[in-house]
Short mmCIF file of C-alpha atoms in Angstrom, two decimals:
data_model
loop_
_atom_site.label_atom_id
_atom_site.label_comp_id
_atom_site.label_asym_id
_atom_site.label_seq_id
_atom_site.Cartn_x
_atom_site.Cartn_y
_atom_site.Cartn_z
CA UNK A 457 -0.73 -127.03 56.86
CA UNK A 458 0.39 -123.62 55.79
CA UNK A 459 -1.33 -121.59 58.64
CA UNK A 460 0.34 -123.49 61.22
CA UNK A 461 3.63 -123.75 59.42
CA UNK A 462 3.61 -120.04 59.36
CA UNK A 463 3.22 -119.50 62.99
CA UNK A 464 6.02 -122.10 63.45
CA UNK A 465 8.34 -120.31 60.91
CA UNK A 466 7.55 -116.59 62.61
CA UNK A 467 8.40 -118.17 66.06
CA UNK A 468 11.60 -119.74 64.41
CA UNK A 469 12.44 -115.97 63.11
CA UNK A 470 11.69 -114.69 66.75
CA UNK A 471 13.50 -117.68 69.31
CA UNK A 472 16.38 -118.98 66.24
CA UNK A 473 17.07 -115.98 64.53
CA UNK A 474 16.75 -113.35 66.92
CA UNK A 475 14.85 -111.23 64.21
CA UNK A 476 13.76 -107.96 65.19
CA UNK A 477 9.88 -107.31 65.73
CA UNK A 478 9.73 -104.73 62.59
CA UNK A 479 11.63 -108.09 60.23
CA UNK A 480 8.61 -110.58 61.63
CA UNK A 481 6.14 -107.98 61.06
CA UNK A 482 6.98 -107.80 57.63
CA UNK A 483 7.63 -111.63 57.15
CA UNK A 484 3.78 -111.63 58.13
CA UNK A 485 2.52 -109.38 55.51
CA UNK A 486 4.03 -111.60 53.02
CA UNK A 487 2.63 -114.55 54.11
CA UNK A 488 -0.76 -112.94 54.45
CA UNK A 489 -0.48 -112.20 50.53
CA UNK A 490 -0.15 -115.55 50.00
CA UNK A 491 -3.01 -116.19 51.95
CA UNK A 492 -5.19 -113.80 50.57
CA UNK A 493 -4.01 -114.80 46.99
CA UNK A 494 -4.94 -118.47 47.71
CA UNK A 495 -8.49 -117.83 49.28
CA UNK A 496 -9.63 -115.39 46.26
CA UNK A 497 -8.10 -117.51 43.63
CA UNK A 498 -8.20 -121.09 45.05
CA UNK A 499 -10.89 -120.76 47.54
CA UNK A 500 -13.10 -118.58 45.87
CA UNK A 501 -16.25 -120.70 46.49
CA UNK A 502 -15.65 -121.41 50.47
CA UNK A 503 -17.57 -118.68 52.55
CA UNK A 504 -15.49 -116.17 53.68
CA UNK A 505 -16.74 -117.06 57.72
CA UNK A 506 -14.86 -120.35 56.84
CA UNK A 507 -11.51 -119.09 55.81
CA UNK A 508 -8.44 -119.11 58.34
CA UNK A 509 -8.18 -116.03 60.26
CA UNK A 510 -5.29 -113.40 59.62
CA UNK A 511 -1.68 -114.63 60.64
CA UNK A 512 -0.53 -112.28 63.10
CA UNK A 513 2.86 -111.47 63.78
CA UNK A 514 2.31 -111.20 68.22
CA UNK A 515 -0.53 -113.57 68.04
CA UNK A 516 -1.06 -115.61 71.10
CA UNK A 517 -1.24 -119.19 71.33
CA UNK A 518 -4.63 -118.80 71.88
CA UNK A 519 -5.68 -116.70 69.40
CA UNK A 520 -3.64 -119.15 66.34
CA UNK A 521 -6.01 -120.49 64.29
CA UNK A 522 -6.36 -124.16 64.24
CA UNK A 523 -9.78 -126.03 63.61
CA UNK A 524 -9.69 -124.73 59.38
CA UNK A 525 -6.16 -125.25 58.18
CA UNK A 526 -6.96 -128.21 56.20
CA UNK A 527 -8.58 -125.76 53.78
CA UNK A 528 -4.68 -124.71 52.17
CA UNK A 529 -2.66 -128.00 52.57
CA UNK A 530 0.87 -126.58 52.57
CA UNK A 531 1.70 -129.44 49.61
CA UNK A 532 -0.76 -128.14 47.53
CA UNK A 533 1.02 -124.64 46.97
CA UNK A 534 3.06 -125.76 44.11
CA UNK A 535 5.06 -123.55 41.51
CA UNK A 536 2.48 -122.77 39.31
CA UNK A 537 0.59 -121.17 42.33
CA UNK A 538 3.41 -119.11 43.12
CA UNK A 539 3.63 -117.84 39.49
CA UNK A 540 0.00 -116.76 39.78
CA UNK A 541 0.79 -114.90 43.11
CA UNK A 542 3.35 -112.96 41.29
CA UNK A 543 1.28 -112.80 38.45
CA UNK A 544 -1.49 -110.97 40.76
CA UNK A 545 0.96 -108.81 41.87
CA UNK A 546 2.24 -107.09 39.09
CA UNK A 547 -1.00 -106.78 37.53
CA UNK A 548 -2.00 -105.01 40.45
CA UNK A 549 1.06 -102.88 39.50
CA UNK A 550 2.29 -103.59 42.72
CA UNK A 551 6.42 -101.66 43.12
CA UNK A 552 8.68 -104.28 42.10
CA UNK A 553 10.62 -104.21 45.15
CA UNK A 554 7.48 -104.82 47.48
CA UNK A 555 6.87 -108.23 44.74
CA UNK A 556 10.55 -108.80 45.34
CA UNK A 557 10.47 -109.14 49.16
CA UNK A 558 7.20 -111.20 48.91
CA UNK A 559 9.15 -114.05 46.98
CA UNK A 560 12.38 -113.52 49.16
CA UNK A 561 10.43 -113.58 52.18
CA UNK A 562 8.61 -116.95 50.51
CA UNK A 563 11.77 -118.51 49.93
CA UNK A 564 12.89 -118.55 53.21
CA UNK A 565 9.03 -119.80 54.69
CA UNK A 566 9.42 -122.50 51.85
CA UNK A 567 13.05 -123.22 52.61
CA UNK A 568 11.98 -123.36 56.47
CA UNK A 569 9.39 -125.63 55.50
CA UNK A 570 11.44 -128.22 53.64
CA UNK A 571 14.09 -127.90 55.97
CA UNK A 572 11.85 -129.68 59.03
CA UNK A 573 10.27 -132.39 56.74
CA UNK A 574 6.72 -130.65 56.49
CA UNK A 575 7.05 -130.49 52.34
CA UNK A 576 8.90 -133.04 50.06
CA UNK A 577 9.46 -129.97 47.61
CA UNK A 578 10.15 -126.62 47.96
CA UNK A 579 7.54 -124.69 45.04
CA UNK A 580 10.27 -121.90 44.63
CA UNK A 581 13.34 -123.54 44.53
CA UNK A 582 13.59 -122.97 40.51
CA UNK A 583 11.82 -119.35 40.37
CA UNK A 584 14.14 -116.58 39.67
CA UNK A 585 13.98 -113.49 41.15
CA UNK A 586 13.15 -110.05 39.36
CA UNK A 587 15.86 -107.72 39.31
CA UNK A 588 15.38 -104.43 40.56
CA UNK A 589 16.29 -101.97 39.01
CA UNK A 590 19.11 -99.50 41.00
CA UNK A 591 17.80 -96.00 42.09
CA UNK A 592 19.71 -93.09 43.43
CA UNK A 593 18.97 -92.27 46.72
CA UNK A 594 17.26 -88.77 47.55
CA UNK A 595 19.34 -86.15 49.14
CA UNK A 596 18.82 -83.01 50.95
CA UNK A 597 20.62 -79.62 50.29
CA UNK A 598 21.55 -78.10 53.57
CA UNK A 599 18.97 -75.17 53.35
CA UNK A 600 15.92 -78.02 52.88
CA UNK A 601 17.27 -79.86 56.04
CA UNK A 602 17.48 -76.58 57.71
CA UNK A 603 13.42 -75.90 56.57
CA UNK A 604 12.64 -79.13 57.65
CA UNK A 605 14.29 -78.75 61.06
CA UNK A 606 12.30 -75.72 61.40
CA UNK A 607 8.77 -76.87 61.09
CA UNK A 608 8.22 -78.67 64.81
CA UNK A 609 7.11 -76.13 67.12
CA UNK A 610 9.64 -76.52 70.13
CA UNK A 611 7.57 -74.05 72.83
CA UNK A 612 5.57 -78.05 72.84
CA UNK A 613 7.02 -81.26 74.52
CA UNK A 614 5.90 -83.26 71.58
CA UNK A 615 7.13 -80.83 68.77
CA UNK A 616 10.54 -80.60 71.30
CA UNK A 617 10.76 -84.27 70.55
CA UNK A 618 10.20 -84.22 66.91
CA UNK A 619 13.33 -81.79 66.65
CA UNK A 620 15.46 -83.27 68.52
CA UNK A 621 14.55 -86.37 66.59
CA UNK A 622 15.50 -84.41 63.19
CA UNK A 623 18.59 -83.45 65.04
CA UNK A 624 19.43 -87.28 65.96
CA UNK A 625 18.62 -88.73 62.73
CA UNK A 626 21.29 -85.91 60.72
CA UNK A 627 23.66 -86.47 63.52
CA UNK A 628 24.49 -90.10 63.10
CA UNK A 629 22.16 -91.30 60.02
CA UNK A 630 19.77 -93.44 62.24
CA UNK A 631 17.05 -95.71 60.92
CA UNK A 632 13.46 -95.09 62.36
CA UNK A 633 13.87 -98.65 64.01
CA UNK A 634 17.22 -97.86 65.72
CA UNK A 635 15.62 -94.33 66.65
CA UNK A 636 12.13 -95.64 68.67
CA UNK A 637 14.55 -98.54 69.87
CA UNK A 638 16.68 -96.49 71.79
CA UNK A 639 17.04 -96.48 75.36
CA UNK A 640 18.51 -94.16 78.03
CA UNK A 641 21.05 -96.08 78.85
CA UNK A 642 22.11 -96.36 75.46
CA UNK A 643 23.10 -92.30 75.65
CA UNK A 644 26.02 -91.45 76.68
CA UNK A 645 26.08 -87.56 77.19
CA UNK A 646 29.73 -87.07 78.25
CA UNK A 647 31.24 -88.97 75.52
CA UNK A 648 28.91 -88.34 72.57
CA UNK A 649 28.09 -91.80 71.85
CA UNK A 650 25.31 -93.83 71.70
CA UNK A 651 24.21 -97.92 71.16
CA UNK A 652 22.53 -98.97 68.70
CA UNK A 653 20.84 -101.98 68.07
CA UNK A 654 20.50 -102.07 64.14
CA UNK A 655 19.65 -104.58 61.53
CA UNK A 656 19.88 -108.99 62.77
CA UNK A 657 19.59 -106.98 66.18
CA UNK A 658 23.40 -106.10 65.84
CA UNK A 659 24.85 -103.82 68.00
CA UNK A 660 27.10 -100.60 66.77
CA UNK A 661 28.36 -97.61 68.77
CA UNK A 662 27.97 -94.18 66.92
CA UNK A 663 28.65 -90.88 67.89
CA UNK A 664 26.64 -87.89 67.71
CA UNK A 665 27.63 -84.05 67.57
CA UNK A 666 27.23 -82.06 71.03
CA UNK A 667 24.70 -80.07 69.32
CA UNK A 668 22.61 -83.41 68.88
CA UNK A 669 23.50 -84.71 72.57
CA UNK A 670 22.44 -81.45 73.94
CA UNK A 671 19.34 -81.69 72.05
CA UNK A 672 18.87 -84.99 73.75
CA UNK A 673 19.54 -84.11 77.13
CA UNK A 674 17.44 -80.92 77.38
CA UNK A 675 14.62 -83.58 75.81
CA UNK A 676 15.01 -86.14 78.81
CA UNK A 677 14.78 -83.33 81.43
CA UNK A 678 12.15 -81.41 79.80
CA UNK A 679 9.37 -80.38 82.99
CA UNK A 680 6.55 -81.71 80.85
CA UNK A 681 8.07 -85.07 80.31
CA UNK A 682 6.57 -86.97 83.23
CA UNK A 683 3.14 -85.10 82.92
CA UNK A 684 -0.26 -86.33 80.98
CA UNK A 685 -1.98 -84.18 78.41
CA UNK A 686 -3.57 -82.42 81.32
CA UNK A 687 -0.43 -81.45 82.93
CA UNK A 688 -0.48 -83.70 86.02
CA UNK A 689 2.06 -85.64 86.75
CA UNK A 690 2.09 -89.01 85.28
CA UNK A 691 3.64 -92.63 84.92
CA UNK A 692 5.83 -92.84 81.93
CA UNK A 693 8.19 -95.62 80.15
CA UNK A 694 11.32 -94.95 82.13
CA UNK A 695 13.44 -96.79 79.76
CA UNK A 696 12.60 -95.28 76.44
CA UNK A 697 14.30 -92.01 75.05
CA UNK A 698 11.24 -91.03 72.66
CA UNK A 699 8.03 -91.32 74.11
CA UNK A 700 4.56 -90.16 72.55
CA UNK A 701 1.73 -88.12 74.21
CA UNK A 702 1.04 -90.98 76.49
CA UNK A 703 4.51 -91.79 77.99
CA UNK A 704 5.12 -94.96 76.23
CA UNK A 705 7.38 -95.56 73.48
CA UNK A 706 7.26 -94.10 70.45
CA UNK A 707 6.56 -96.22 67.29
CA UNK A 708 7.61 -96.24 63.52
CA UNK A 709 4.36 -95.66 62.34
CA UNK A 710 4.13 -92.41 64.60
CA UNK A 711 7.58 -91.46 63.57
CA UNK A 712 5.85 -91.72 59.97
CA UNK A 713 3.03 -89.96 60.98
CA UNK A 714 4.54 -87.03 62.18
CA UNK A 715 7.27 -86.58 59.43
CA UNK A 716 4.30 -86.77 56.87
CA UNK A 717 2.74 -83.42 58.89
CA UNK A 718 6.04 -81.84 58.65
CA UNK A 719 6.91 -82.45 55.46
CA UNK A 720 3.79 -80.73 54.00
CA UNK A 721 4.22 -78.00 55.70
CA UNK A 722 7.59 -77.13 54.61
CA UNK A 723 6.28 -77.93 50.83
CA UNK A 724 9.01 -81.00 50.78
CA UNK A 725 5.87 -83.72 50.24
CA UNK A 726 6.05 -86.57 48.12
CA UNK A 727 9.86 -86.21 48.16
CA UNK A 728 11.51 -87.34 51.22
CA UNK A 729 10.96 -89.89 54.53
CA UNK A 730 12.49 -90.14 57.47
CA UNK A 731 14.77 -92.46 55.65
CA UNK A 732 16.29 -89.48 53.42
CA UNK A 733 18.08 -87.98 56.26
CA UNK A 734 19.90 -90.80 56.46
CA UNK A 735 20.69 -90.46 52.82
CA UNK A 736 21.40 -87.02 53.42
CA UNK A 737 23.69 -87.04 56.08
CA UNK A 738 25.65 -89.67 54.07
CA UNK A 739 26.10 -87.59 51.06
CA UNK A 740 27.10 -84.71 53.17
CA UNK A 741 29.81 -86.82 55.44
CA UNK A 742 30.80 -87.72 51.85
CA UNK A 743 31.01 -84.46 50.23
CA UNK A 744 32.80 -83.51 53.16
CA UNK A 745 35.98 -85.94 52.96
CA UNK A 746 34.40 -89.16 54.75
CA UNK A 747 35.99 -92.07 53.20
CA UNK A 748 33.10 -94.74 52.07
CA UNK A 749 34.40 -97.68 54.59
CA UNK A 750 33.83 -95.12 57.72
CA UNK A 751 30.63 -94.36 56.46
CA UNK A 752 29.84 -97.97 55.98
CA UNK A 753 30.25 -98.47 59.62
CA UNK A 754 28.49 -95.55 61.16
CA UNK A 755 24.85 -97.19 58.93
CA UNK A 756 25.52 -100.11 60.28
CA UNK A 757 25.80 -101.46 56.50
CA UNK A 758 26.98 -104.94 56.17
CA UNK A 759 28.25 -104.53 52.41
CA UNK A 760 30.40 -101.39 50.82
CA UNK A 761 28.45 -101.97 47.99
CA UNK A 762 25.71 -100.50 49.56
CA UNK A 763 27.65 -97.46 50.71
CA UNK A 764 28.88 -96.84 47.50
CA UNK A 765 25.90 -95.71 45.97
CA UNK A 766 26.12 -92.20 47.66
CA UNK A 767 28.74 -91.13 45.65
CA UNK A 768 25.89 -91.48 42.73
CA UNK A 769 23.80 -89.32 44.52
CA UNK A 770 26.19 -86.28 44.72
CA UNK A 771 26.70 -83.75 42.35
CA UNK A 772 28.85 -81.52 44.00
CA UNK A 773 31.49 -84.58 44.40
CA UNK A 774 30.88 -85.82 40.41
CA UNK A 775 32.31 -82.49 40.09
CA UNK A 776 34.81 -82.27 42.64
CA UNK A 777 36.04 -85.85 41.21
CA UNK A 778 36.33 -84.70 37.58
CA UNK A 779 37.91 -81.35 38.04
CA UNK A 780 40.52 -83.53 40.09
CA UNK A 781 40.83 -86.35 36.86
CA UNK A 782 39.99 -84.37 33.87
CA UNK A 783 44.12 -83.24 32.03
CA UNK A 784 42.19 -80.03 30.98
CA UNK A 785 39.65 -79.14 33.87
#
C-alpha cells in the first residue's frame, strides 16, 4: 500500500542511506503531492475524515497511519496517473524545477518499491524528465554585501548572531544546512578551519578568514548567550554554534526568516537568499584568481560542472578573459 511503502522508503533514506533530515523532509513533500493528487482526483468521492493522514517525515510508529491504506493500492498508481500528477502541476504553473524534483524524488520511491517486490512495475520507468532550463546564478557586488552586512543590529545577542552568520556564510560559501548544523567542536579558532557536514552527510574541512573566526568566537562568549529573554541565566544547547532566542538550535526556516527581515530593509528583496552569498563569494574567489577545481572543493560540489557556471555569472571576468584573448583588445 503506498502509505506504508512510503514510511518504509523514508526509513530506508534515514537507516540505508544516511540521508540528511532536510533530504527526507523534502522526499516527504513529494510524496504528499502524490497523495494529495490521488485523493482529489481519484478519491474525490471518499469523505475527507476517511482519507490517510499526512506522511510525516519524524512520524512515530505510533502516529503511522495504518487501518485506511487500502484506499490507494500502491499497484494501482500506474503511468497514466503519474502523467496526470504532472499534468496538475504545471497547470498549477508550478516552477519547473519544484515538478522536476517531484518526479526524481518519485523515481527513486518507485524504484525503492520495485526493488523489494511490493510492485511488479515501476509506473515511471519510461517517463522522461523535463529539462530545466540553466539559469545564472545571482551575485552580489561588494558594496550590496557590505549593506547587507550592515542591517543586524549587533548592540543585540540575536542581531550579533545574524552578523556573524553573514560573516560565516561570505567566509567559506556555507549552505544554510551546513550553517544550523554546525557544532562547537567543529570550530577550530587557532587554525581557521572548520567541519562541515555537507550534502549525503559528507564531511569537508574549510577554512574561514580570522575576521570570520573572530566573529565566531566573540559570538560563543557573548555574556547574554547563556541567559533567557529576561536576562536570567538559562539552560542552553551546549553543542550548537547558532542558537535562537530560546537556546536551542537554530533552524533553516529561522535562518530564512531572518534574512527575509534583512533583506527588506536594505531594499535587496525579491533578489537574493541566503543561498546568494554562497554564489557571491564564489564569483568573488573567482574574480579574484581562484582556479574552478579549488572552488569546487571548498562547496563541497561533487561535479566541476556545477562550479563552472560562476564564470557565467561574472562580468568583470567575461571582460578580464576577452581583453586577455581578443588580437586587438
Amino acid at each position: 500500500m503506498y502509505i506504508r511503502t512510503a514510511y518504509l522508503f523514508l526509513d530506508h533514506l534515514k537507516v540505508i542511506k544516511n540521508a540528511s533530515e532536510h533530504t527526507i523532509r523534502n522526499y516527504a513533500i513529494d510524496l504528499n503531492a502524490l497523495k494529495l493528487y490521488i485523493e482529489e482526483d481519484v478519491l474525490k468521492d471518499v469523505k475527507s475524515e476517511d482519507l490517510p493522514g499526512k506522511i510525516q517525515y519524524d512520524a512515530s510508529y505510533e502516529e503511522r497511519w495504518k487501518g485506511k491504506d487500502d484506499l490507494i493500492p500502491i499497484e494501482s498508481i500506474t503511468k497514466k496517473t503519474i502523467r496526470g500528477f504532472l499534468a496538475k502541476l504545471s497547470s498549477k504553473q508550478q516552477n519547473k524545477r519544484t515538478v522536476v524534483r517531484r518526479l526524481s524524488s518519485l523515481r527513486s520511491f518507485f524504484k525503492y518499491a520495485f526493488s523489494q517486490h511490493i510492485i511488479t512495475h515501476n509506473p515511471i520507468e519510461e517517463l522522461d524528465t523535463p529539462k530545466i532550463d540553466k539559469t545564472v546564478p545571482v551575485s552580489l557586488s561588494y558594496d550590496q554585501v557590505q549593506t547587507l552586512f550592515d542591517q543586524p543590529d549587533k548592540n543585540t545577542l540575536l542581531g550579533f548572531r545574524d552578523r556573524v552568520i553573514m560573516e560565516l556564510f561570505y567566509s567559506s560559501g556555507l549552505r544554510v544546512s551546513e550553517l544550523v548544523a554546525l557544532n562547537r567542536r567543529d570550530f577550530d579558532p587557532k587554525s581557521f578551519l572548520i567541519k562541515l557536514k555537507g550534502k549525503g552527510k559528507k564531511e569537508r574541512i574549510v577554512p574561514i578568514t580570522k575576521n570570520a573566526a573572530d566573529w565566531i568566537t566573540a559570538y560563543l562568549e557573548h555574556p547574554e548567550r547563556h541567559k533567557d529573554m529576561e536576562g536570567h541565566l538559562a539552560q542552553v544547547d551546549e553543542e550548537a554554534v547558532f542558537l535562537n532566542k530560546l537556546g536551542t538550535r537554530l533552524t533553516l526556516r529561522s535562518v530564512d526568516r531572518n534574512f527575509d527581515k534583512y533583506l527588506m530593509a536594505s531594499g535587496l528583496a525579491n533578489k537574493v537568499t541566503p543561498h546568494t552569498i554562497r554564489h557571491t563569494i564564489a564569483t568573488h574567489w573567482l574574480e579574484n584568481g581562484m582556479d574552478l577545481k579549488t572552488i569546487q572543493v571548498l562547496l563541497g560540489h561533487s561535479s566541476l560542472a556545477t562550479t563552472t557556471i560562476y564564470t557565467q555569472v561574472s562580468t568583470n571576468l567575461k571582460k578580464k578573459v576577452y581583453d586577455q584573448a581578443h588580437p586587438r583588445a
